Amino acid sequence: MQSVVVHQGGSITVEEREKPMLSAPDDVLVRVAYSGLCGSDIPRIFANASHYYPITLGHEFSGYVVSAGDEVHDLQEGDAVACVPLLPCFHCEECKKEAYSQCKHYQFIGSRRDGGHAEYVVASRKNLFRLPENASLLQGAFLEPITVGLHALKLAGGCEGKEVVVIGAGTIGQLIIQAASALGAKSVTAIDINPQRLDLALSSGASHSFNSAQLNADEIRHQSQERRFNQLIIETAGTPQTVALALDIAGPKAQIALVGTLHKDLTLNVATFSHILRKELTLLGSWMNYSAPWPGSEWQQATQLFAEQKINLTPLIGCLGDAQEFANEVAALKGKPMAGKILLDLTRS
């Protein structure tokens, strides 16, 4: 089978690999249809941050069931599925308390083991979410990233009636903007330094936008005065500057959900830190996208949003290519963020 393989040092090649085989009674062999590149994959490729090399990445994928082990009775050949990449042990104290993302003995498809950037992948039944009949395989490849935002909304008690602010209008941010708009937010404000991303946000659910390269925190806060109460600010960019910005622009008693992953140390000046105390802010750390019953209500909610045609994926896709086209597009990033989601399309092979 064809597999997109990442080697240490950032080399990306398309190689012929052995088709994986079932090895456990709850294993499922999946024929991959679409597999997306995640922002978290970029340091794995270009910063030697993977657990091992060579590796086939890919934890945002969908496909068809080819075969299954003897203990799998609820999936049949031809069923459409999406990847649920985390595999907790389900036995430790954290798992017993349904804190699955805190499991110390977990596996993860496309990170700690080979993933979906290949024609076939074997996954545990618990790593697969059966797609409803009205969901497309392309939507299935976006289930994992959209549930990241839905998990943050869940932790915040939902967004209905709230003044939602999304800092960082990349793929995760755009999906949160669309979801929050669909789920009853009173307003949705997008903040980014890229004018094209802001235009996209305004066309797909945001009611307001600010370019933080042109306006400072005081100016953004001043222009948001009428929306300062009952705020939910979601930080997705994962930089020290945008975390500080979230605190600086927050209104009284705002909720701040931190979704973006930092790769540099965060240092807050006294004035920014004092906002947490003086404004009585609530900080929410959001990690991955799972709850009980496994894999969580976020995954059901995502499929419902797709069924209701509330999520428009077309403008979020930067490249949809075969294995070599996909490898070329990823290599061309040279460690920089994606301008649009890069997807491996194996439906044509």
Short mmCIF file of N, CA and C in Angstrom, two decimals, residues 10 21 33-34 36 46 48 72 98 109 124 129 137 140 159 164-165 208 211 229 244 259 266 285 304 309 320:
data_model
loop_
_atom_site.label_atom_id
_atom_site.label_comp_id
_atom_site.label_asym_id
_atom_site.label_seq_id
_atom_site.Cartn_x
_atom_site.Cartn_y
_atom_site.Cartn_z
N GLY A 10 12.79 16.05 8.59
CA GLY A 10 11.75 16.70 7.79
C GLY A 10 11.58 16.16 6.39
N MET A 21 -2.27 -5.84 9.14
CA MET A 21 -3.13 -6.99 9.38
C MET A 21 -3.79 -6.88 10.75
N ALA A 33 -10.09 7.04 3.30
CA ALA A 33 -10.63 7.88 2.23
C ALA A 33 -9.96 9.25 2.24
N TYR A 34 -10.05 9.94 3.38
CA TYR A 34 -9.44 11.26 3.53
C TYR A 34 -8.68 11.31 4.85
N GLY A 36 -6.39 14.32 7.12
CA GLY A 36 -5.94 15.69 7.18
C GLY A 36 -4.65 15.87 7.95
N PHE A 46 8.88 18.81 11.14
CA PHE A 46 9.98 19.74 10.88
C PHE A 46 10.84 20.05 12.11
N ASN A 48 11.62 17.55 14.57
CA ASN A 48 12.03 16.28 15.18
C ASN A 48 11.27 15.99 16.47
N VAL A 72 -15.72 -7.71 17.28
CA VAL A 72 -16.38 -6.52 16.74
C VAL A 72 -17.68 -6.95 16.07
N GLU A 98 -13.49 9.08 34.23
CA GLU A 98 -13.86 9.56 32.91
C GLU A 98 -13.03 10.74 32.45
N ILE A 109 -3.20 7.25 17.78
CA ILE A 109 -2.99 6.97 16.36
C ILE A 109 -2.39 8.20 15.68
N SER A 124 -8.14 -0.07 16.81
CA SER A 124 -9.07 -0.68 17.76
C SER A 124 -10.48 -0.17 17.50
N PHE A 129 -15.29 5.96 15.11
CA PHE A 129 -16.62 6.52 15.31
C PHE A 129 -17.42 6.24 14.05
N LEU A 137 -17.75 11.22 3.94
CA LEU A 137 -16.41 10.85 4.40
C LEU A 137 -15.52 12.08 4.55
N GLY A 140 -16.23 13.36 7.77
CA GLY A 140 -15.63 12.47 8.76
C GLY A 140 -14.19 12.83 9.07
N CYS A 159 -22.36 27.85 24.75
CA CYS A 159 -22.14 29.22 24.29
C CYS A 159 -23.44 29.96 24.02
N VAL A 164 -19.20 35.46 22.25
CA VAL A 164 -18.06 34.58 22.01
C VAL A 164 -16.98 35.34 21.24
N VAL A 165 -15.74 35.21 21.70
CA VAL A 165 -14.59 35.80 21.02
C VAL A 165 -13.60 34.68 20.72
N HIS A 208 -18.37 40.07 14.11
CA HIS A 208 -17.39 41.14 14.25
C HIS A 208 -16.00 40.56 14.07
N ASN A 211 -8.32 42.94 13.58
CA ASN A 211 -6.98 42.55 13.19
C ASN A 211 -6.03 43.01 14.30
N PHE A 229 -19.98 41.94 28.59
CA PHE A 229 -20.55 41.07 29.62
C PHE A 229 -20.87 39.69 29.03
N ALA A 244 -1.96 36.46 26.34
CA ALA A 244 -1.99 37.75 27.03
C ALA A 244 -3.11 38.63 26.48
N VAL A 259 -7.18 26.80 24.30
CA VAL A 259 -7.17 25.62 23.43
C VAL A 259 -5.82 25.46 22.73
N LEU A 266 5.45 31.36 28.50
CA LEU A 266 4.50 32.46 28.67
C LEU A 266 4.91 33.28 29.89
N GLY A 285 -8.69 25.32 31.00
CA GLY A 285 -7.78 24.58 30.14
C GLY A 285 -8.56 23.50 29.40
N GLN A 304 -24.34 16.07 14.31
CA GLN A 304 -25.61 16.77 14.22
C GLN A 304 -25.45 18.10 13.48
N GLN A 309 -26.35 20.88 8.25
CA GLN A 309 -25.62 21.71 7.27
C GLN A 309 -25.21 23.05 7.87
N LEU A 320 -6.41 19.35 -1.60
CA LEU A 320 -7.00 18.01 -1.55
C LEU A 320 -6.29 17.22 -2.64
#
